[in-house]
Amino acid sequence: AMRALSVDFETAKLMGINVDRTIAFTFAIGSALAALSAILWALRYPQIWPFMGVFPGWRAFTAAIIGGIGSIVGALVGGLMLGMVTILLVAFFPEAAGYRDAIIFVLLVMILLVKPTGLFGEKTSR
């Protein structure tokens, strides 16, 4: 139902999909996953402050863009690639540990220069 709604609302309604319930269910799943990740982040770093979600948000956004917006496989590959680069960079070059976020964003720019839609992104007709 979610995939049908992402393509066309009217056709999904004609096929008998309850649009309002599907949208509410989608937001419930997204909110539950965000709450779970916030709980896990707060357990790892036991302090509460207003901007505590900015750092993982940047990483998740970067992973999604590297993989390709709209591609679940791309987001998975982008997240794994981002994690591997982060850990291997610190393992092989410990003196560059303070620059790992900058290096990740340089990697993002390099990938977007070669493939503007990400690794698994779809080509647009524009």
Coordinates of N, CA, C and O in Angstrom, one line a residue:
A1 N 0.8 -1.2 0.0 CA 0.0 0.0 0.0 C 0.9 1.3 0.0 O 0.6 2.2 -0.7
M2 N 2.0 1.2 0.7 CA 2.9 2.4 0.8 C 3.5 2.6 -0.6 O 3.6 3.8 -1.0
R3 N 3.9 1.6 -1.2 CA 4.5 1.7 -2.6 C 3.5 2.2 -3.6 O 3.8 3.0 -4.4
A4 N 2.3 1.8 -3.5 CA 1.2 2.2 -4.4 C 0.9 3.7 -4.2 O 0.8 4.5 -5.1
L5 N 0.9 4.1 -2.9 CA 0.7 5.5 -2.6 C 1.8 6.4 -3.1 O 1.6 7.6 -3.4
S6 N 3.0 5.9 -3.1 CA 4.2 6.7 -3.5 C 4.1 6.9 -5.0 O 4.7 7.9 -5.5
V7 N 3.4 6.1 -5.7 CA 3.3 6.3 -7.2 C 2.1 7.2 -7.6 O 2.3 8.1 -8.3
D8 N 0.9 6.8 -7.0 CA -0.3 7.6 -7.4 C -1.4 7.4 -6.4 O -1.9 6.3 -6.1
F9 N -1.8 8.5 -5.8 CA -2.8 8.5 -4.7 C -4.2 8.1 -5.3 O -4.9 7.2 -4.7
E10 N -4.6 8.7 -6.4 CA -5.9 8.4 -6.9 C -6.1 6.9 -7.3 O -7.1 6.3 -7.1
T11 N -5.1 6.4 -8.0 CA -5.2 5.0 -8.4 C -5.2 4.1 -7.2 O -5.9 3.1 -7.2
A12 N -4.4 4.4 -6.2 CA -4.4 3.6 -5.0 C -5.8 3.6 -4.3 O -6.2 2.6 -3.8
K13 N -6.4 4.8 -4.3 CA -7.8 4.9 -3.7 C -8.7 4.0 -4.5 O -9.6 3.3 -4.0
L14 N -8.6 4.0 -5.9 CA -9.5 3.2 -6.7 C -9.3 1.7 -6.5 O -10.2 0.9 -6.7
M15 N -8.1 1.3 -6.1 CA -7.8 -0.1 -5.9 C -8.2 -0.5 -4.5 O -8.0 -1.7 -4.1
G16 N -8.8 0.4 -3.7 CA -9.3 0.0 -2.4 C -8.3 0.2 -1.2 O -8.6 -0.3 -0.1
I17 N -7.3 0.9 -1.4 CA -6.3 1.2 -0.3 C -6.8 2.4 0.5 O -7.2 3.4 -0.1
N18 N -6.9 2.2 1.8 CA -7.3 3.3 2.7 C -6.1 4.2 2.8 O -5.1 3.9 3.6
V19 N -6.1 5.3 2.2 CA -5.0 6.3 2.1 C -4.7 6.9 3.4 O -3.5 6.9 3.8
D20 N -5.7 7.3 4.2 CA -5.4 8.0 5.4 C -4.8 7.0 6.4 O -3.9 7.4 7.2
R21 N -5.3 5.8 6.5 CA -4.8 4.8 7.4 C -3.3 4.4 7.0 O -2.5 4.3 7.9
T22 N -3.0 4.3 5.7 CA -1.7 4.0 5.3 C -0.7 5.1 5.6 O 0.4 4.8 6.1
I23 N -1.1 6.3 5.4 CA -0.2 7.5 5.8 C 0.0 7.5 7.3 O 1.1 7.7 7.7
A24 N -1.0 7.3 8.1 CA -0.9 7.3 9.5 C 0.0 6.2 10.0 O 0.9 6.4 10.9
F25 N -0.1 5.0 9.4 CA 0.7 3.9 9.7 C 2.2 4.2 9.3 O 3.1 3.8 10.1
T26 N 2.4 4.8 8.2 CA 3.8 5.2 7.8 C 4.4 6.1 8.8 O 5.6 5.9 9.2
F27 N 3.7 7.1 9.2 CA 4.2 8.1 10.2 C 4.4 7.4 11.5 O 5.4 7.7 12.2
A28 N 3.6 6.4 11.9 CA 3.8 5.7 13.2 C 5.1 4.9 13.1 O 5.8 4.8 14.1
I29 N 5.3 4.2 12.0 CA 6.5 3.4 11.8 C 7.8 4.3 11.9 O 8.7 4.0 12.6
G30 N 7.7 5.4 11.2 CA 8.9 6.3 11.2 C 9.1 6.9 12.6 O 10.3 7.0 13.0
S31 N 8.1 7.3 13.3 CA 8.2 7.8 14.6 C 8.7 6.8 15.6 O 9.6 7.1 16.4
A32 N 8.3 5.6 15.5 CA 8.8 4.5 16.3 C 10.2 4.2 16.1 O 11.0 4.0 17.1
L33 N 10.7 4.2 14.9 CA 12.1 4.0 14.5 C 12.9 5.2 15.0 O 14.0 5.0 15.5
A34 N 12.4 6.4 14.9 CA 13.2 7.5 15.4 C 13.3 7.5 16.9 O 14.3 7.8 17.5
A35 N 12.2 7.1 17.6 CA 12.2 7.0 19.1 C 13.2 5.9 19.5 O 14.0 6.1 20.5
L36 N 13.2 4.8 18.8 CA 14.2 3.7 19.1 C 15.6 4.1 19.0 O 16.5 3.9 19.8
S37 N 15.9 4.8 17.8 CA 17.3 5.3 17.6 C 17.6 6.4 18.6 O 18.8 6.4 19.1
A38 N 16.7 7.2 19.0 CA 17.0 8.2 20.1 C 17.3 7.6 21.4 O 18.2 8.0 22.1
I39 N 16.6 6.5 21.7 CA 16.8 5.8 23.0 C 18.2 5.2 23.0 O 19.0 5.2 23.9
L40 N 18.5 4.5 21.9 CA 19.8 3.9 21.8 C 20.9 4.9 21.8 O 22.0 4.7 22.4
W41 N 20.8 6.0 21.1 CA 21.8 7.1 21.2 C 21.9 7.6 22.6 O 23.1 7.9 23.0
A42 N 20.8 7.8 23.3 CA 20.9 8.4 24.6 C 21.5 7.4 25.6 O 22.2 7.8 26.6
L43 N 21.3 6.1 25.4 CA 22.0 5.1 26.2 C 23.5 5.1 26.0 O 24.3 4.8 26.9
R44 N 23.9 5.3 24.7 CA 25.3 5.3 24.4 C 26.0 6.6 24.9 O 27.1 6.5 25.4
Y45 N 25.4 7.7 24.8 CA 25.9 9.0 25.3 C 24.9 9.6 26.3 O 24.0 10.3 26.0
P46 N 25.1 9.2 27.6 CA 24.0 9.5 28.6 C 24.0 11.0 29.0 O 24.3 11.3 30.2
Q47 N 23.6 11.8 28.1 CA 23.3 13.2 28.4 C 22.2 13.7 27.5 O 22.1 13.2 26.4
I48 N 21.4 14.6 28.0 CA 20.3 15.1 27.2 C 20.5 16.6 26.9 O 20.8 17.3 27.8
W49 N 20.5 16.9 25.6 CA 20.6 18.3 25.2 C 19.9 18.5 23.9 O 19.6 17.5 23.2
P50 N 19.5 19.7 23.6 CA 18.6 20.0 22.5 C 19.1 19.5 21.1 O 18.3 19.1 20.3
F51 N 20.4 19.5 20.9 CA 21.0 19.2 19.6 C 21.6 17.8 19.5 O 22.5 17.6 18.7
M52 N 21.2 16.9 20.4 CA 21.8 15.6 20.4 C 21.5 14.8 19.2 O 22.3 13.8 18.9
G53 N 20.6 15.1 18.4 CA 20.3 14.3 17.2 C 20.9 14.8 15.9 O 20.8 14.2 14.9
V54 N 21.6 16.0 16.0 CA 22.2 16.6 14.8 C 23.3 15.7 14.2 O 23.3 15.4 13.0
F55 N 24.2 15.2 15.1 CA 25.3 14.4 14.6 C 24.8 13.1 13.9 O 25.2 12.8 12.7
P56 N 24.0 12.3 14.5 CA 23.5 11.1 13.8 C 22.6 11.4 12.6 O 22.6 10.7 11.6
G57 N 21.9 12.6 12.6 CA 21.1 13.0 11.5 C 22.0 13.3 10.3 O 21.6 13.0 9.2
W58 N 23.1 14.0 10.5 CA 24.0 14.3 9.4 C 24.6 13.0 8.8 O 24.7 12.9 7.6
R59 N 24.9 12.1 9.7 CA 25.5 10.8 9.2 C 24.4 10.1 8.4 O 24.7 9.5 7.3
A60 N 23.2 10.0 8.9 CA 22.1 9.3 8.1 C 21.8 9.9 6.8 O 21.6 9.3 5.8
F61 N 21.8 11.3 6.8 CA 21.5 12.0 5.6 C 22.6 11.8 4.6 O 22.4 11.6 3.4
T62 N 23.9 11.8 5.0 CA 25.0 11.6 4.2 C 25.0 10.2 3.6 O 25.2 10.0 2.4
A63 N 24.7 9.2 4.4 CA 24.6 7.8 3.9 C 23.5 7.6 2.9 O 23.6 6.9 1.9
A64 N 22.3 8.3 3.1 CA 21.2 8.2 2.2 C 21.6 8.8 0.8 O 21.2 8.3 -0.2
I65 N 22.3 10.0 0.9 CA 22.7 10.6 -0.4 C 23.7 9.8 -1.1 O 23.7 9.7 -2.3
I66 N 24.7 9.3 -0.4 CA 25.7 8.5 -1.0 C 25.1 7.3 -1.7 O 25.4 6.9 -2.8
G67 N 24.1 6.6 -1.0 CA 23.5 5.4 -1.6 C 22.5 5.8 -2.7 O 22.3 5.0 -3.7
G68 N 21.9 6.9 -2.6 CA 20.9 7.3 -3.6 C 19.6 7.5 -3.0 O 19.0 6.5 -2.4
I69 N 19.0 8.7 -3.0 CA 17.7 9.0 -2.4 C 16.6 8.1 -3.1 O 16.6 8.1 -4.3
G70 N 15.8 7.5 -2.4 CA 14.7 6.6 -2.9 C 15.1 5.2 -3.1 O 14.3 4.4 -3.5
S71 N 16.3 4.8 -2.8 CA 16.7 3.4 -3.0 C 17.1 2.8 -1.6 O 18.0 3.3 -0.9
I72 N 16.3 1.8 -1.2 CA 16.6 1.2 0.1 C 17.9 0.5 0.1 O 18.7 0.5 1.1
V73 N 18.2 -0.2 -1.0 CA 19.5 -0.9 -1.1 C 20.6 0.1 -1.1 O 21.7 -0.1 -0.5
G74 N 20.4 1.2 -1.8 CA 21.4 2.3 -1.8 C 21.6 2.9 -0.4 O 22.8 3.1 0.0
A75 N 20.6 3.0 0.4 CA 20.8 3.6 1.7 C 21.5 2.6 2.6 O 22.4 2.9 3.4
L76 N 21.3 1.3 2.4 CA 22.0 0.2 3.1 C 23.5 0.2 2.7 O 24.3 0.2 3.6
V77 N 23.7 0.3 1.4 CA 25.1 0.3 1.0 C 25.8 1.6 1.4 O 27.0 1.5 1.8
G78 N 25.1 2.7 1.3 CA 25.7 4.0 1.8 C 26.0 4.0 3.2 O 27.1 4.4 3.6
G79 N 25.1 3.4 4.1 CA 25.4 3.3 5.5 C 26.6 2.4 5.8 O 27.4 2.7 6.7
L80 N 26.6 1.3 5.2 CA 27.7 0.3 5.4 C 29.0 1.0 4.9 O 30.1 0.8 5.6
M81 N 29.0 1.6 3.8 CA 30.2 2.2 3.3 C 30.7 3.4 4.2 O 31.9 3.5 4.5
L82 N 29.7 4.2 4.7 CA 30.1 5.3 5.6 C 30.7 4.7 6.9 O 31.7 5.2 7.4
G83 N 30.1 3.7 7.4 CA 30.7 3.0 8.6 C 32.0 2.4 8.4 O 32.9 2.6 9.3
M84 N 32.2 1.8 7.3 CA 33.5 1.2 7.0 C 34.6 2.2 6.8 O 35.7 2.1 7.4
V85 N 34.3 3.3 6.1 CA 35.3 4.3 5.9 C 35.6 5.0 7.2 O 36.8 5.3 7.5
T86 N 34.6 5.2 8.1 CA 34.9 5.9 9.4 C 35.8 5.0 10.2 O 36.7 5.5 10.8
I87 N 35.5 3.8 10.3 CA 36.3 2.9 11.2 C 37.6 2.6 10.6 O 38.6 2.7 11.4
L88 N 37.7 2.3 9.3 CA 39.0 2.0 8.7 C 39.9 3.2 8.7 O 41.2 3.1 8.8
L89 N 39.4 4.4 8.5 CA 40.2 5.6 8.5 C 40.9 5.8 9.9 O 42.1 6.1 9.9
V90 N 40.1 5.6 10.9 CA 40.7 5.7 12.3 C 41.7 4.6 12.6 O 42.7 4.8 13.2
A91 N 41.4 3.4 12.1 CA 42.3 2.2 12.3 C 43.6 2.4 11.6 O 44.6 2.1 12.2
F92 N 43.6 2.8 10.4 CA 44.8 2.9 9.6 C 45.6 4.2 9.7 O 46.8 4.3 9.6
F93 N 44.8 5.3 10.0 CA 45.4 6.6 10.1 C 44.9 7.3 11.4 O 44.0 8.1 11.4
P94 N 45.4 6.9 12.6 CA 44.9 7.4 13.8 C 45.1 8.9 14.0 O 44.3 9.6 14.7
E95 N 46.0 9.5 13.3 CA 46.3 10.9 13.4 C 45.2 11.7 12.7 O 45.0 12.9 12.9
A96 N 44.4 11.1 11.8 CA 43.4 11.7 11.0 C 42.0 11.5 11.7 O 41.0 11.9 11.1
A97 N 42.0 11.0 12.9 CA 40.7 10.7 13.5 C 39.9 12.0 13.7 O 38.6 12.0 13.7
G98 N 40.5 13.1 14.0 CA 39.8 14.4 14.2 C 39.2 14.9 12.9 O 38.3 15.8 12.9
Y99 N 39.6 14.4 11.7 CA 39.1 14.9 10.4 C 38.2 13.9 9.8 O 37.9 14.1 8.6
R100 N 37.7 12.9 10.5 CA 36.9 11.9 9.8 C 35.6 12.5 9.2 O 35.2 12.0 8.2
D101 N 35.0 13.4 9.9 CA 33.7 14.0 9.4 C 34.0 14.8 8.1 O 33.3 14.7 7.2
A102 N 35.1 15.5 8.1 CA 35.5 16.3 6.9 C 35.8 15.3 5.8 O 35.4 15.6 4.6
I103 N 36.5 14.2 6.1 CA 36.8 13.3 5.0 C 35.6 12.6 4.5 O 35.5 12.3 3.3
I104 N 34.6 12.3 5.3 CA 33.3 11.8 4.9 C 32.6 12.7 3.9 O 32.1 12.3 2.9
F105 N 32.6 14.0 4.3 CA 31.9 14.9 3.4 C 32.7 15.1 2.1 O 32.1 15.4 1.0
V106 N 34.0 15.0 2.1 CA 34.8 15.1 0.9 C 34.4 13.8 0.0 O 34.3 14.0 -1.2
L107 N 34.3 12.7 0.6 CA 33.9 11.5 -0.1 C 32.5 11.7 -0.7 O 32.3 11.3 -1.8
L108 N 31.6 12.3 0.1 CA 30.3 12.6 -0.5 C 30.3 13.5 -1.7 O 29.7 13.2 -2.7
V109 N 31.1 14.5 -1.6 CA 31.2 15.4 -2.8 C 31.9 14.7 -4.0 O 31.4 14.9 -5.1
M110 N 32.9 13.9 -3.7 CA 33.5 13.1 -4.8 C 32.5 12.2 -5.5 O 32.5 12.1 -6.7
I111 N 31.7 11.5 -4.7 CA 30.7 10.5 -5.3 C 29.7 11.3 -6.1 O 29.3 10.9 -7.1
L112 N 29.2 12.5 -5.5 CA 28.2 13.2 -6.2 C 28.7 13.9 -7.5 O 28.0 14.1 -8.4
L113 N 30.0 14.1 -7.6 CA 30.6 14.7 -8.8 C 30.6 13.6 -9.9 O 30.4 13.9 -11.1
V114 N 30.8 12.3 -9.5 CA 30.8 11.3 -10.5 C 29.4 10.8 -10.8 O 29.1 10.6 -12.0
K115 N 28.6 10.6 -9.8 CA 27.2 10.1 -9.9 C 26.3 11.0 -9.2 O 26.1 10.9 -8.0
P116 N 25.7 12.0 -9.8 CA 24.9 13.0 -9.1 C 23.7 12.5 -8.4 O 23.2 13.2 -7.5
T117 N 23.2 11.3 -8.7 CA 22.1 10.8 -8.0 C 22.5 9.8 -6.9 O 21.6 9.1 -6.4
G118 N 23.7 9.6 -6.6 CA 24.2 8.6 -5.7 C 24.5 7.3 -6.3 O 24.4 7.2 -7.6
L119 N 25.0 6.4 -5.6 CA 25.5 5.1 -6.1 C 24.3 4.3 -6.8 O 24.5 3.7 -7.8
F120 N 23.1 4.3 -6.1 CA 22.0 3.5 -6.7 C 20.8 4.4 -7.0 O 19.7 3.9 -7.1
G121 N 21.1 5.7 -7.2 CA 20.0 6.6 -7.5 C 19.5 6.4 -9.0 O 20.2 6.0 -9.8
E122 N 18.3 6.8 -9.2 CA 17.7 6.7 -10.5 C 18.0 8.0 -11.3 O 18.0 9.1 -10.7
K123 N 18.2 7.8 -12.6 CA 18.4 9.0 -13.4 C 17.0 9.7 -13.6 O 16.0 9.1 -13.8
T124 N 17.1 11.0 -13.6 CA 15.9 11.8 -13.9 C 15.9 12.2 -15.3 O 16.9 12.3 -16.0
S125 N 14.7 12.6 -15.8 CA 14.6 13.0 -17.2 C 14.9 14.5 -17.5 O 14.7 15.0 -18.5
R126 N 15.3 15.2 -16.5 CA 15.6 16.7 -16.7 C 16.9 16.9 -17.3 O 17.8 16.3 -17.3

